[in-house]
Coordinates of N, CA and C in Angstrom, one line a residue:
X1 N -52.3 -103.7 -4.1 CA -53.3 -104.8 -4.0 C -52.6 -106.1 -3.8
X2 N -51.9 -106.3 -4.1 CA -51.0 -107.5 -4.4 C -50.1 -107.9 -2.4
X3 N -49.8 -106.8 -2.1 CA -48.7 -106.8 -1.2 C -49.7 -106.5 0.0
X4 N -50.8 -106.1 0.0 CA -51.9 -105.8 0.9 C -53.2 -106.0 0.5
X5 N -53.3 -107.2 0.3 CA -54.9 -107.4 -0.6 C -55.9 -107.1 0.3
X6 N -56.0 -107.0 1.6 CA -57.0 -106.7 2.0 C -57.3 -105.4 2.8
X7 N -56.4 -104.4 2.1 CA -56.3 -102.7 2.7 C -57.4 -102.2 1.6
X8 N -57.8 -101.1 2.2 CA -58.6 -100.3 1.6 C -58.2 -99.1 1.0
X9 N -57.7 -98.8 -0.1 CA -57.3 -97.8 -0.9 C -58.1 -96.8 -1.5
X10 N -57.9 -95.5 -1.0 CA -58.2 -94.5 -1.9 C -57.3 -93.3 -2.5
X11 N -57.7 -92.4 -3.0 CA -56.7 -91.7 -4.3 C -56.9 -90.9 -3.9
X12 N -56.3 -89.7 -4.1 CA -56.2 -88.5 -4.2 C -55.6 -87.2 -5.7
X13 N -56.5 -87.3 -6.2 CA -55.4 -86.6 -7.7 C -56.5 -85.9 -8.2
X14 N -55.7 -85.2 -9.5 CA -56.9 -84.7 -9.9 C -58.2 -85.3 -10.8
X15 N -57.8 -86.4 -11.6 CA -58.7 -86.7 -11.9 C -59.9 -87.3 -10.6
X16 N -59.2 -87.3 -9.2 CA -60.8 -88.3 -7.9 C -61.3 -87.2 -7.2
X17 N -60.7 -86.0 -7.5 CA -61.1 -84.4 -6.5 C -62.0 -83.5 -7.2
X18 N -62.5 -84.2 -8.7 CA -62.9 -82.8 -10.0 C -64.1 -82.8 -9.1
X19 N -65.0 -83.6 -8.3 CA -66.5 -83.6 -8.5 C -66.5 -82.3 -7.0
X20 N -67.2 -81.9 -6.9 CA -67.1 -81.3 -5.6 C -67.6 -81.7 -4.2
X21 N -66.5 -81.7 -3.0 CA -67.3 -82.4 -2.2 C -65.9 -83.8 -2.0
X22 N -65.3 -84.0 -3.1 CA -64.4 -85.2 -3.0 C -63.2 -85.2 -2.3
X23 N -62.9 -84.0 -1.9 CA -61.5 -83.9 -1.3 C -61.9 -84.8 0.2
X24 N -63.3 -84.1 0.9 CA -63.5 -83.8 2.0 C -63.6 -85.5 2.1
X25 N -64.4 -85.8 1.4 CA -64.9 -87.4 1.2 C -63.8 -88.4 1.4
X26 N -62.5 -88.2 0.4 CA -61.2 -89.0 0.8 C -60.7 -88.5 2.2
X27 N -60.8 -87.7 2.4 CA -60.2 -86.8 3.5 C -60.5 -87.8 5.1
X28 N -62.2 -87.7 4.8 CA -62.9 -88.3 6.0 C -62.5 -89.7 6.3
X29 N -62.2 -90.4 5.4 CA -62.4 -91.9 4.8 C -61.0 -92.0 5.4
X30 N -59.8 -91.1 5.3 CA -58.6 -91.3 6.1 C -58.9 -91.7 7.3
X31 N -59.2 -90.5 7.5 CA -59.3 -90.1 9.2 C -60.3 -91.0 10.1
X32 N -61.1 -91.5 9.8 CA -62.3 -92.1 9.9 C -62.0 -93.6 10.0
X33 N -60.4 -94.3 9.7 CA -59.8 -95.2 9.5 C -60.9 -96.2 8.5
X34 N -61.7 -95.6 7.6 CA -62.3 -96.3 6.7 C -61.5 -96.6 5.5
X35 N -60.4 -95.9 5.4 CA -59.2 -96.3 4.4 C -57.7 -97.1 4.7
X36 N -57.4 -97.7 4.5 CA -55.7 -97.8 5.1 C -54.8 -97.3 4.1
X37 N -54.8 -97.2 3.0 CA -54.2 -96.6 1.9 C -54.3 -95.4 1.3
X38 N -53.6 -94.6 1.3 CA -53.8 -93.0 0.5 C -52.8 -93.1 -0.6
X39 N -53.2 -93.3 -1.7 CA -52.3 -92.9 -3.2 C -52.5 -91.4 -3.5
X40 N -51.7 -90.4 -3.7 CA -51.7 -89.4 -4.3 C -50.7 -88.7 -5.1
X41 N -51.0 -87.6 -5.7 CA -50.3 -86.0 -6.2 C -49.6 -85.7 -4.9
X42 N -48.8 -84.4 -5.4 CA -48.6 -83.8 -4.2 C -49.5 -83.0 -3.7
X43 N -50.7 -83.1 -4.2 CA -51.7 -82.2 -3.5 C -51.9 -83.1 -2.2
X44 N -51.4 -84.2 -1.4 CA -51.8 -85.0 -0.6 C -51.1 -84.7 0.7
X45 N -50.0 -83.4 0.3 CA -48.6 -83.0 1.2 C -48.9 -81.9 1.6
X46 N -50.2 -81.4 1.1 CA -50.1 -79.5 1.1 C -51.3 -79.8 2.3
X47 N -50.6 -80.0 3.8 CA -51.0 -79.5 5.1 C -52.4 -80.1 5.2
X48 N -52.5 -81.6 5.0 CA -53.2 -82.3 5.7 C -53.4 -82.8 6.8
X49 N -54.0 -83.0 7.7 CA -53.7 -83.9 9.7 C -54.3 -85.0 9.3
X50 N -53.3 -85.9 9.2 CA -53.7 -87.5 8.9 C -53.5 -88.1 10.2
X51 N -53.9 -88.1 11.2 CA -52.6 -88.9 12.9 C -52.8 -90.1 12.5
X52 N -53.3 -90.8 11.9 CA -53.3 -92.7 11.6 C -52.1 -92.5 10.7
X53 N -51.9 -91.4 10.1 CA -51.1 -92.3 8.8 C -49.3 -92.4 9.7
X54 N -48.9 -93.3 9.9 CA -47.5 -93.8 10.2 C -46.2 -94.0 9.3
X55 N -46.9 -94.2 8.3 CA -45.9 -94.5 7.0 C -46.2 -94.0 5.7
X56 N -44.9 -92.8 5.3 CA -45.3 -91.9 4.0 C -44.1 -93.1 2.9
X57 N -44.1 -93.0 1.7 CA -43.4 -93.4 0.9 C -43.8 -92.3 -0.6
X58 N -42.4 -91.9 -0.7 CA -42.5 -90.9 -1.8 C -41.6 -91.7 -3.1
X59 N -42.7 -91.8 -4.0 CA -42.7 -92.0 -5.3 C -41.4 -91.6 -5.8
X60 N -40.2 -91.8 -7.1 CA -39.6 -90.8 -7.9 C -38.9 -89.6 -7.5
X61 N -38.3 -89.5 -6.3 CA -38.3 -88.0 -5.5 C -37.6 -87.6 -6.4
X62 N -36.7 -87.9 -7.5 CA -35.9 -87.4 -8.5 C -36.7 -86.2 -9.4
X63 N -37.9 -86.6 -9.6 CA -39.1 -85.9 -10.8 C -38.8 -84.8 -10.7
X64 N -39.0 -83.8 -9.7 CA -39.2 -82.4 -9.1 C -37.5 -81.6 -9.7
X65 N -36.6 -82.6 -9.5 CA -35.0 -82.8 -8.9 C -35.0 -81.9 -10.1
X66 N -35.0 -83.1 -11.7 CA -34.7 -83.4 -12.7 C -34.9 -82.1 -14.0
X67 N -36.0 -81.2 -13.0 CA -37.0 -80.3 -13.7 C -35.4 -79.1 -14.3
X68 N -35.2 -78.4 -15.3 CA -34.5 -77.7 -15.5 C -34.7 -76.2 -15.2
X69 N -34.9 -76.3 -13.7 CA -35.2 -74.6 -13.3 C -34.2 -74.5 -12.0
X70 N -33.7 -73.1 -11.8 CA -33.1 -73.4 -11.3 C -33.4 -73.3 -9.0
X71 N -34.5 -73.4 -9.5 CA -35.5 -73.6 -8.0 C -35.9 -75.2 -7.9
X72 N -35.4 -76.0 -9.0 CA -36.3 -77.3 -8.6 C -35.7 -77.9 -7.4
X73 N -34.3 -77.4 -6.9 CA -33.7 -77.8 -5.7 C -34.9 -77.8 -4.2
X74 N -35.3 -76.2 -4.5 CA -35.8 -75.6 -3.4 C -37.2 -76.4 -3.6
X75 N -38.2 -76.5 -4.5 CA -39.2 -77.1 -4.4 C -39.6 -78.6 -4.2
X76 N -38.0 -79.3 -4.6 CA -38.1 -80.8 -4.4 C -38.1 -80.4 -2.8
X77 N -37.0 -79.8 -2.3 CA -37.1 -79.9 -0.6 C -38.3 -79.9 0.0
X78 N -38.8 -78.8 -0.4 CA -40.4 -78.4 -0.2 C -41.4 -79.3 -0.1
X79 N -41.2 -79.9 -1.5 CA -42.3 -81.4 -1.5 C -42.2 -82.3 -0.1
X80 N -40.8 -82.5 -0.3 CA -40.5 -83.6 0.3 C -40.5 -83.5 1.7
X81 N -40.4 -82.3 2.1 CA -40.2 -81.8 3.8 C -42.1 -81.9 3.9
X82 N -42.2 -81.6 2.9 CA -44.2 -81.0 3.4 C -45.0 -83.0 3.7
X83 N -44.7 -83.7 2.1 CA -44.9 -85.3 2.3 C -44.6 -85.7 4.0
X84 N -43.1 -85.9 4.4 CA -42.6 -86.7 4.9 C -43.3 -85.6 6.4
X85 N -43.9 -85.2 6.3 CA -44.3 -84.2 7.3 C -45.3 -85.0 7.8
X86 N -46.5 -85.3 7.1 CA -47.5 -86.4 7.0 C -48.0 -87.5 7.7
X87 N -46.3 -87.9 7.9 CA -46.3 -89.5 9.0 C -46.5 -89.1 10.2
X88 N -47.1 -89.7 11.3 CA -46.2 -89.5 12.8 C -46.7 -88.6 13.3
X89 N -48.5 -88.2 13.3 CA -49.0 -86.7 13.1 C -49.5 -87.4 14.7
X90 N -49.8 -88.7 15.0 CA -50.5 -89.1 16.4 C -49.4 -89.4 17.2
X91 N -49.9 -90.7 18.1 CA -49.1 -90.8 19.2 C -47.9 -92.0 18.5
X92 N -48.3 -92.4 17.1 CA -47.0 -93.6 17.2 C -46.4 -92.6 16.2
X93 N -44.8 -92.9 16.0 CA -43.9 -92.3 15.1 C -43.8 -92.7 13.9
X94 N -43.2 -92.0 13.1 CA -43.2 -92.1 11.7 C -42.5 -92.5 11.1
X95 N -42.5 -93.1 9.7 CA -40.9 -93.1 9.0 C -41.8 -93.1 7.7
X96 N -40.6 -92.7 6.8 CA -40.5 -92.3 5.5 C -40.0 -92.5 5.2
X97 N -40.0 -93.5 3.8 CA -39.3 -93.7 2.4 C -39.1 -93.1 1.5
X98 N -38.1 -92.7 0.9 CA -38.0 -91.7 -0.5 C -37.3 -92.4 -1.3
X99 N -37.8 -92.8 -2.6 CA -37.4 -93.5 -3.7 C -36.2 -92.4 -4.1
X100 N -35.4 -92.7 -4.5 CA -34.3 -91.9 -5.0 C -33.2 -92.4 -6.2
X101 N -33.0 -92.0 -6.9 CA -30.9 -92.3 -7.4 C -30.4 -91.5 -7.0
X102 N -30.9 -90.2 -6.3 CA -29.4 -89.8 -5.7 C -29.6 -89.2 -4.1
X103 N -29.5 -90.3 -3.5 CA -29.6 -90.5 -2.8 C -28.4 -88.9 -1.4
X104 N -27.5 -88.9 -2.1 CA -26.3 -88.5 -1.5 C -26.9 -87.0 -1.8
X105 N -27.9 -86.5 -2.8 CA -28.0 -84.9 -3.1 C -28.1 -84.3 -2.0
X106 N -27.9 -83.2 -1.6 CA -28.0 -82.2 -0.4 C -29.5 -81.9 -0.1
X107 N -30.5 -82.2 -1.2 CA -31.5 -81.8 -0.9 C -32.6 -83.0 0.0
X108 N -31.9 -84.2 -0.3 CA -32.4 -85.2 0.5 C -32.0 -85.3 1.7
X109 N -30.3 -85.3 2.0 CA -30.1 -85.4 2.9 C -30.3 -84.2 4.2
X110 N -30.4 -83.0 3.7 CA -31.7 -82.2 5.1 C -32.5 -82.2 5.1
X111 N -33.4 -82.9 3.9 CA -34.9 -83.1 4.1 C -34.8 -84.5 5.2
X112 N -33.8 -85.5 5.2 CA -34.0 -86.3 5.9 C -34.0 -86.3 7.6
X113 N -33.4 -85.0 7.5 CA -33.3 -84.6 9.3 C -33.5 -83.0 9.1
X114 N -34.9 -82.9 8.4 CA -35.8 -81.6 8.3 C -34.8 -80.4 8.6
X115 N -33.5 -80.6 8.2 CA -32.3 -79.4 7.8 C -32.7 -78.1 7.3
X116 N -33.4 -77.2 7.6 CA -33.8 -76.6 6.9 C -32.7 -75.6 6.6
X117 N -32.0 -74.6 7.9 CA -30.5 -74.0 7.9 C -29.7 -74.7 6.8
X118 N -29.5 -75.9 7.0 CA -28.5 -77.1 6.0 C -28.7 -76.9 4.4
X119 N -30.0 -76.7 4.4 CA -30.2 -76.6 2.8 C -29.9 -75.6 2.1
X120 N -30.3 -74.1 2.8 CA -30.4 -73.4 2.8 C -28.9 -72.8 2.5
X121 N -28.3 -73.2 3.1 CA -26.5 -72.7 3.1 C -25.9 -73.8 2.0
X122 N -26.8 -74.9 1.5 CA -25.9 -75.3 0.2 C -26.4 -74.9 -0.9
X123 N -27.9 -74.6 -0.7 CA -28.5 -73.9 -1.8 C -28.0 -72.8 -2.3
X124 N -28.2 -71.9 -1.3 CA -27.6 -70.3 -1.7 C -25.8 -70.5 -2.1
X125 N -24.7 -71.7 -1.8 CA -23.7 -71.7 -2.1 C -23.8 -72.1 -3.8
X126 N -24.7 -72.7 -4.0 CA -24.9 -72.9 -5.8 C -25.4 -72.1 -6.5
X127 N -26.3 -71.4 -6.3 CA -27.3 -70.3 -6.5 C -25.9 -68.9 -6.6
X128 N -24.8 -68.9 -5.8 CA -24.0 -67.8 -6.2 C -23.2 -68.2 -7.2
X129 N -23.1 -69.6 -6.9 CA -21.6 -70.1 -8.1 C -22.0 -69.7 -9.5
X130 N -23.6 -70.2 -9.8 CA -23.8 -69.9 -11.3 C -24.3 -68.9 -11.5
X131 N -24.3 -67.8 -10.6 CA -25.1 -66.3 -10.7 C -27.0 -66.6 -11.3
X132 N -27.0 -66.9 -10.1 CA -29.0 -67.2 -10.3 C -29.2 -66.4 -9.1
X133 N -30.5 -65.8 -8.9 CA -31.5 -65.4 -7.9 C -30.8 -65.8 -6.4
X134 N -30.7 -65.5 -5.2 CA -30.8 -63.4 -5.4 C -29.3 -62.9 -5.8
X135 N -28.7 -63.9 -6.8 CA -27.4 -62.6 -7.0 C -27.4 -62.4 -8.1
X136 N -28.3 -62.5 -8.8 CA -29.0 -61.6 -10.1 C -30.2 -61.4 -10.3
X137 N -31.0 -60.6 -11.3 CA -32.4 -61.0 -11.4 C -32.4 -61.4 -13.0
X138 N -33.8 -62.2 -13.1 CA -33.9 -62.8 -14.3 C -34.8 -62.0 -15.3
X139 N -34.8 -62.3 -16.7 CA -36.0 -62.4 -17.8 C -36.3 -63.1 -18.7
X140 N -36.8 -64.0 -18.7 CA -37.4 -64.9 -19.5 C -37.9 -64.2 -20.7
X141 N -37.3 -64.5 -21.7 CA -37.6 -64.1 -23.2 C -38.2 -65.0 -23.7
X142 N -39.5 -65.2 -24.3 CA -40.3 -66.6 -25.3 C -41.0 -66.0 -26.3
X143 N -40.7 -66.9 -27.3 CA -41.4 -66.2 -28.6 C -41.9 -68.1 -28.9
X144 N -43.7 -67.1 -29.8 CA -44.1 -68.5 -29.9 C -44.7 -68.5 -31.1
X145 N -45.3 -69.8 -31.6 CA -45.8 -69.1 -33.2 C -46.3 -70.4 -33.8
X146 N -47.1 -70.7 -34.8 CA -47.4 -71.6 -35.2 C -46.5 -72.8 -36.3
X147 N -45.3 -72.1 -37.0 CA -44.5 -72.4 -37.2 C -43.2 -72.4 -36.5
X148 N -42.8 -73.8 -36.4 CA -41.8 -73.9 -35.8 C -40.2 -73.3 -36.4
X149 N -39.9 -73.5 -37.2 CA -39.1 -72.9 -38.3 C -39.1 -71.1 -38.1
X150 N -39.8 -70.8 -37.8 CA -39.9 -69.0 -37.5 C -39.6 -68.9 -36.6
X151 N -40.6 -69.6 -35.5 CA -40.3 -69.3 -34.0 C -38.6 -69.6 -33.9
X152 N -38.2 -71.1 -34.5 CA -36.6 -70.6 -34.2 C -35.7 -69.5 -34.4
X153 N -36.0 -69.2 -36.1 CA -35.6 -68.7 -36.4 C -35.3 -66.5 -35.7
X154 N -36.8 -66.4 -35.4 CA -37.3 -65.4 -34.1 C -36.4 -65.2 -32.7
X155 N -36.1 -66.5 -32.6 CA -35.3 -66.7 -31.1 C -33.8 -66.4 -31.8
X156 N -33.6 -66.9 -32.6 CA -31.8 -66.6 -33.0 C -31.4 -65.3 -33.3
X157 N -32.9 -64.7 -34.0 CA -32.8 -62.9 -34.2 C -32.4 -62.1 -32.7
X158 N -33.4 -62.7 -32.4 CA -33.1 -61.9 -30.4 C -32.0 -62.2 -29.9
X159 N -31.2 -63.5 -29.9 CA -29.8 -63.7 -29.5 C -28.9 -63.2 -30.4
X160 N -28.8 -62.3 -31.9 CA -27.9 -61.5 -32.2 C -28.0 -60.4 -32.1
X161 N -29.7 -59.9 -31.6 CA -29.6 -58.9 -31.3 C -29.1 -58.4 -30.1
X162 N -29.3 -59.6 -28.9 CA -28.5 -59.1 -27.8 C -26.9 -58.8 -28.0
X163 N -25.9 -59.6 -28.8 CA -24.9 -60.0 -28.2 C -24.6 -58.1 -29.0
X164 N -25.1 -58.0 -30.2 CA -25.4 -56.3 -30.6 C -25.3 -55.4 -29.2
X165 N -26.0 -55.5 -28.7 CA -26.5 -54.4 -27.7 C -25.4 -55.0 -26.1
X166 N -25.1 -56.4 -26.4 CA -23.8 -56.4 -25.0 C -22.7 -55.3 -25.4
X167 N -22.3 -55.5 -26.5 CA -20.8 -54.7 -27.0 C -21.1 -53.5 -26.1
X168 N -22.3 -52.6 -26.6 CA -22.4 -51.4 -25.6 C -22.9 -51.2 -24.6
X169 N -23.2 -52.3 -24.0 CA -23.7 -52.3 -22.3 C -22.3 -52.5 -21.2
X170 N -23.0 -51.5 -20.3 CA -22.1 -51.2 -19.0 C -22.7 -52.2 -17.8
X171 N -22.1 -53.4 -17.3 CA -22.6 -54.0 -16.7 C -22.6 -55.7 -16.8
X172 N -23.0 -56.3 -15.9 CA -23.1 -58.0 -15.8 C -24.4 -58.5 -16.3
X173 N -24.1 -58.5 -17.7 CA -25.3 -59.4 -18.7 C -25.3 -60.3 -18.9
X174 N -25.6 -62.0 -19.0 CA -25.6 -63.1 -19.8 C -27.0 -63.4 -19.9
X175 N -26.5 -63.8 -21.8 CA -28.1 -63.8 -22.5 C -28.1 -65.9 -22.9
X176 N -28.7 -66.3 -22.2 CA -28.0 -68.2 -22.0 C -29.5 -68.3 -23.3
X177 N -29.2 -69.5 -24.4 CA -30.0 -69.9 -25.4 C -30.1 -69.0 -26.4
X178 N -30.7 -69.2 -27.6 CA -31.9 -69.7 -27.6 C -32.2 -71.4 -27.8
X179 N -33.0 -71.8 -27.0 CA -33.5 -73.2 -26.2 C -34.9 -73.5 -27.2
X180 N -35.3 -75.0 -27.5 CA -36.9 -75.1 -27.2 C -37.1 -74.9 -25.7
X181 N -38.7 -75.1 -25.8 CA -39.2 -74.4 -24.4 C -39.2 -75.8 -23.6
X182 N -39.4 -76.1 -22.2 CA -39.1 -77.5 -21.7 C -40.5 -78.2 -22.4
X183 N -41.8 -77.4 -22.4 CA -43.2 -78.0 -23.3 C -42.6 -77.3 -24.6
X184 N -42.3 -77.6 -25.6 CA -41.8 -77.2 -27.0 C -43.2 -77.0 -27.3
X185 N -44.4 -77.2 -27.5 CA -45.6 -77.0 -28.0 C -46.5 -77.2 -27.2
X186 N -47.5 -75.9 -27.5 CA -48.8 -75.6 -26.3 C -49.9 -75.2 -27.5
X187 N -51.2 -76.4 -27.6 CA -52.3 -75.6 -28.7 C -52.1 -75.5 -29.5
X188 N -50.9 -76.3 -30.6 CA -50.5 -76.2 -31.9 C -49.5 -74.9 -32.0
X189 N -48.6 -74.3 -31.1 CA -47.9 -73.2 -31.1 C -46.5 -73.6 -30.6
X190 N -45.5 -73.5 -31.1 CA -44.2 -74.1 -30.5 C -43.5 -72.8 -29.9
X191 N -42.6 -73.2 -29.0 CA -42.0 -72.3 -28.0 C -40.4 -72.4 -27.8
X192 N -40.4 -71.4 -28.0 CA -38.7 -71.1 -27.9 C -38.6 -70.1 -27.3
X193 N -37.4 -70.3 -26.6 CA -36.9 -69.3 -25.2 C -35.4 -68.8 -25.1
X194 N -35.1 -67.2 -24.3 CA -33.9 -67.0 -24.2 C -33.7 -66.9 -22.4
X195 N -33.1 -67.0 -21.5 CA -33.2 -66.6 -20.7 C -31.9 -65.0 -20.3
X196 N -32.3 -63.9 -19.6 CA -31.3 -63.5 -19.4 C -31.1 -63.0 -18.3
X197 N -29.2 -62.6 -17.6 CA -29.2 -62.9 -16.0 C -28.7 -61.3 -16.2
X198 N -28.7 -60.7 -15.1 CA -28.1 -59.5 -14.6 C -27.8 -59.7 -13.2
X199 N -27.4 -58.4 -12.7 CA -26.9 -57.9 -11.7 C -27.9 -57.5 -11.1
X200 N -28.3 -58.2 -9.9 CA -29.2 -57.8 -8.8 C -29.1 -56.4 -8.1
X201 N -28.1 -55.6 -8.7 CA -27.6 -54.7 -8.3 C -28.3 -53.3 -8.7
X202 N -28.0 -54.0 -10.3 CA -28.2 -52.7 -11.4 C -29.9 -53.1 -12.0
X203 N -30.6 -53.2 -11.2 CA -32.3 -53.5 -11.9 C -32.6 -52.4 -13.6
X204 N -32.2 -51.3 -13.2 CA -32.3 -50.2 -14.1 C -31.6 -50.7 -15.6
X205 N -30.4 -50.8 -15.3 CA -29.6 -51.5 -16.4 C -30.3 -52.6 -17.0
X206 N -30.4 -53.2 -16.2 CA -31.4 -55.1 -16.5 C -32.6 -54.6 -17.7
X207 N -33.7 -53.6 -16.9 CA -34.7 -53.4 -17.6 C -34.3 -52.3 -19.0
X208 N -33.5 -51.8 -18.7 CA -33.0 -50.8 -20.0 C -32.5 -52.3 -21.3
X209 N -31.6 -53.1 -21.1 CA -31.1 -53.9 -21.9 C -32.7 -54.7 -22.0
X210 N -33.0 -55.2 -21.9 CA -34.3 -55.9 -21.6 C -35.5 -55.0 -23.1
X211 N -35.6 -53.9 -22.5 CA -36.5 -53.2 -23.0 C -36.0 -52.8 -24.4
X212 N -34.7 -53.3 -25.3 CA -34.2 -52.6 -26.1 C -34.5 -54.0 -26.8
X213 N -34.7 -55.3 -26.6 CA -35.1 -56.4 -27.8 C -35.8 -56.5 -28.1
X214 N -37.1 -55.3 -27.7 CA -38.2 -56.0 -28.5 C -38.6 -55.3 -29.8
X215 N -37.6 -54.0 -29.8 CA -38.1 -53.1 -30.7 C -36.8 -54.2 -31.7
X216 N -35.6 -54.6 -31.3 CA -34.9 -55.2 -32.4 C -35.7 -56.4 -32.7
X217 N -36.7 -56.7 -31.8 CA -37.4 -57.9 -32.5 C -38.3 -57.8 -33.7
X218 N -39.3 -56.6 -33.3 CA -40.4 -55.8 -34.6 C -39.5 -55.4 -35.5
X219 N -38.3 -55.0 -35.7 CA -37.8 -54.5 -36.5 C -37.8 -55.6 -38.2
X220 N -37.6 -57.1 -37.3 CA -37.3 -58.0 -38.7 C -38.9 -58.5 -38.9
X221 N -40.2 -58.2 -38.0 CA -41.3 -58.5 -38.6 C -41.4 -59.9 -38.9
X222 N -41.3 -60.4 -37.8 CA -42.0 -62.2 -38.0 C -42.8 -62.3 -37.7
X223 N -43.9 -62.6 -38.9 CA -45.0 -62.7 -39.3 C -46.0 -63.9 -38.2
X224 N -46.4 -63.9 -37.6 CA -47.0 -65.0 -36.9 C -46.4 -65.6 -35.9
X225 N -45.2 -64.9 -35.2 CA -44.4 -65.2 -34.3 C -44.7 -63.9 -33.2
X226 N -44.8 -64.3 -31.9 CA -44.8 -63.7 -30.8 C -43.8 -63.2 -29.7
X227 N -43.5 -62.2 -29.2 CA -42.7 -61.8 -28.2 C -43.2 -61.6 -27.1
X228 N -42.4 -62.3 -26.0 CA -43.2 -61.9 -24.7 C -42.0 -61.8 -23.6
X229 N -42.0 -60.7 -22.7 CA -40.9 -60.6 -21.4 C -41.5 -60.9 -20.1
X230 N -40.8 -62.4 -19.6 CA -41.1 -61.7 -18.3 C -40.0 -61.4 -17.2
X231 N -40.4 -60.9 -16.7 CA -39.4 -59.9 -15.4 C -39.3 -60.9 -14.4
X232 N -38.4 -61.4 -13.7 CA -38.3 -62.1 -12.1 C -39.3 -63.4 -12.3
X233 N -39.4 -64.3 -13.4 CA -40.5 -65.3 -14.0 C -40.3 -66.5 -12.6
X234 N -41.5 -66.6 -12.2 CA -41.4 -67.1 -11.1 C -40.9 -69.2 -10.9
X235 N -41.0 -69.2 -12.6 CA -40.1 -70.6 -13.3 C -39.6 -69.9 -15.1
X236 N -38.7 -71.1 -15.1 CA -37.9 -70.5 -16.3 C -38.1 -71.7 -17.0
X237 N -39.3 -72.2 -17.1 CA -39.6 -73.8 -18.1 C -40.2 -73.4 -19.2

């Protein structure tokens, strides 16, 4: 408002899309050059045709970055290749700003010349270094519970019970945590997590070690504490 007091601004998020009918409404209001300004989510990047819009500026591109999974590489690119996609859709060309501190990451620099091969060959070179997906597969272990005091204490059982069951496992296991969850509480329930990596090789092995913690988990009977596995967890937050 300040730097353009006389543009016409509309939003896009979830709280301006709940009514039904509102997507289309901001949508038209672009297109229709009844707006000059689009604020949004990244719901504003997921394969809209704006041809007026000329100039994207992406918020924080770090946010996505910062997330502790080990795909937030691949999904910041994602964002940011889908955003910067945005500009430049008619006859004049585009440019795009990306707020950044790190400006030098790999993931900006082929988003900035839509690199997609580029990313792809530095991704998968990190992705082997620390043995993540596809040169292992994962399982997310979380146990949750209304007391937080159990639930830890639940997570530390399962991490002695593993390091138990490595001594006699044949194969490439690492059991990383037990962690709070990145939301440590959902609904008055706190969450604590183990993550564990195998050999993309030996799936069999993976699911046999896997399948042997939960009986060591019932075994100590935490009372109001939950166990849960998932296999290939599509995030590890």
């Amino acid at each position: 408002a300040a730097i353009f007091p006389g543009a016409a601004v509309v939003r896009m998020d979830r709280d301006t899309t709940s009514k039904k009918g509102a997507v289309k409404s901001i949508i038209s209001a672009v297109e229709e050059r009844r707006a000059d300004v689009l604020i949004g989510t990244q719901m504003v990047s997921k394969g809209h045709h704006f041809p007026g819009i000329v100039l994207v500026g992406i918020i924080s591109g770090d946010t996505s970055l910062g997330i502790p999974d080990f795909r937030s590489a691949e999904r910041t690119f994602h964002l940011v290749t889908q955003a910067a996609g945005r500009a430049g859709r008619g006859d004049v060309p585009g440019r795009v700003v990306i707020q950044t501190l790190s400006p030098d990451h790999y993931v900006f620099k082929n988003a900035l010349t839509h690199d997609y091969d580029g990313f792809y060959e530095d991704e998968i070179a990190m992705r082997k270094e620390v043995f993540y997906p596809p040169f292992s597969r994962l399982a997310a272990i979380r146990v949750e519970g209304g007391k937080e005091d159990a639930v830890m204490r639940a997570a530390f059982d399962i991490k002695t019970a593993s390091e138990i069951l490595l001594k006699r496992h044949v194969g490439d296991i690492i059991v990383l945590g037990p962690a709070p969850a990145l939301i440590s509480k959902v609904k008055g329930r706190f969450r604590w997590q183990l993550l564990v990596k195998g050999d993309s090789k030996d799936i069999k092995g993976m699911h046999a070690f896997v399948s042997r913690l939960k009986p060591a988990f019932d075994s100590k009977k935490h009372g109001g504490v939950s166990m849960t596995v998932d296999m290939d967890p599509i995030s590890v937050v």
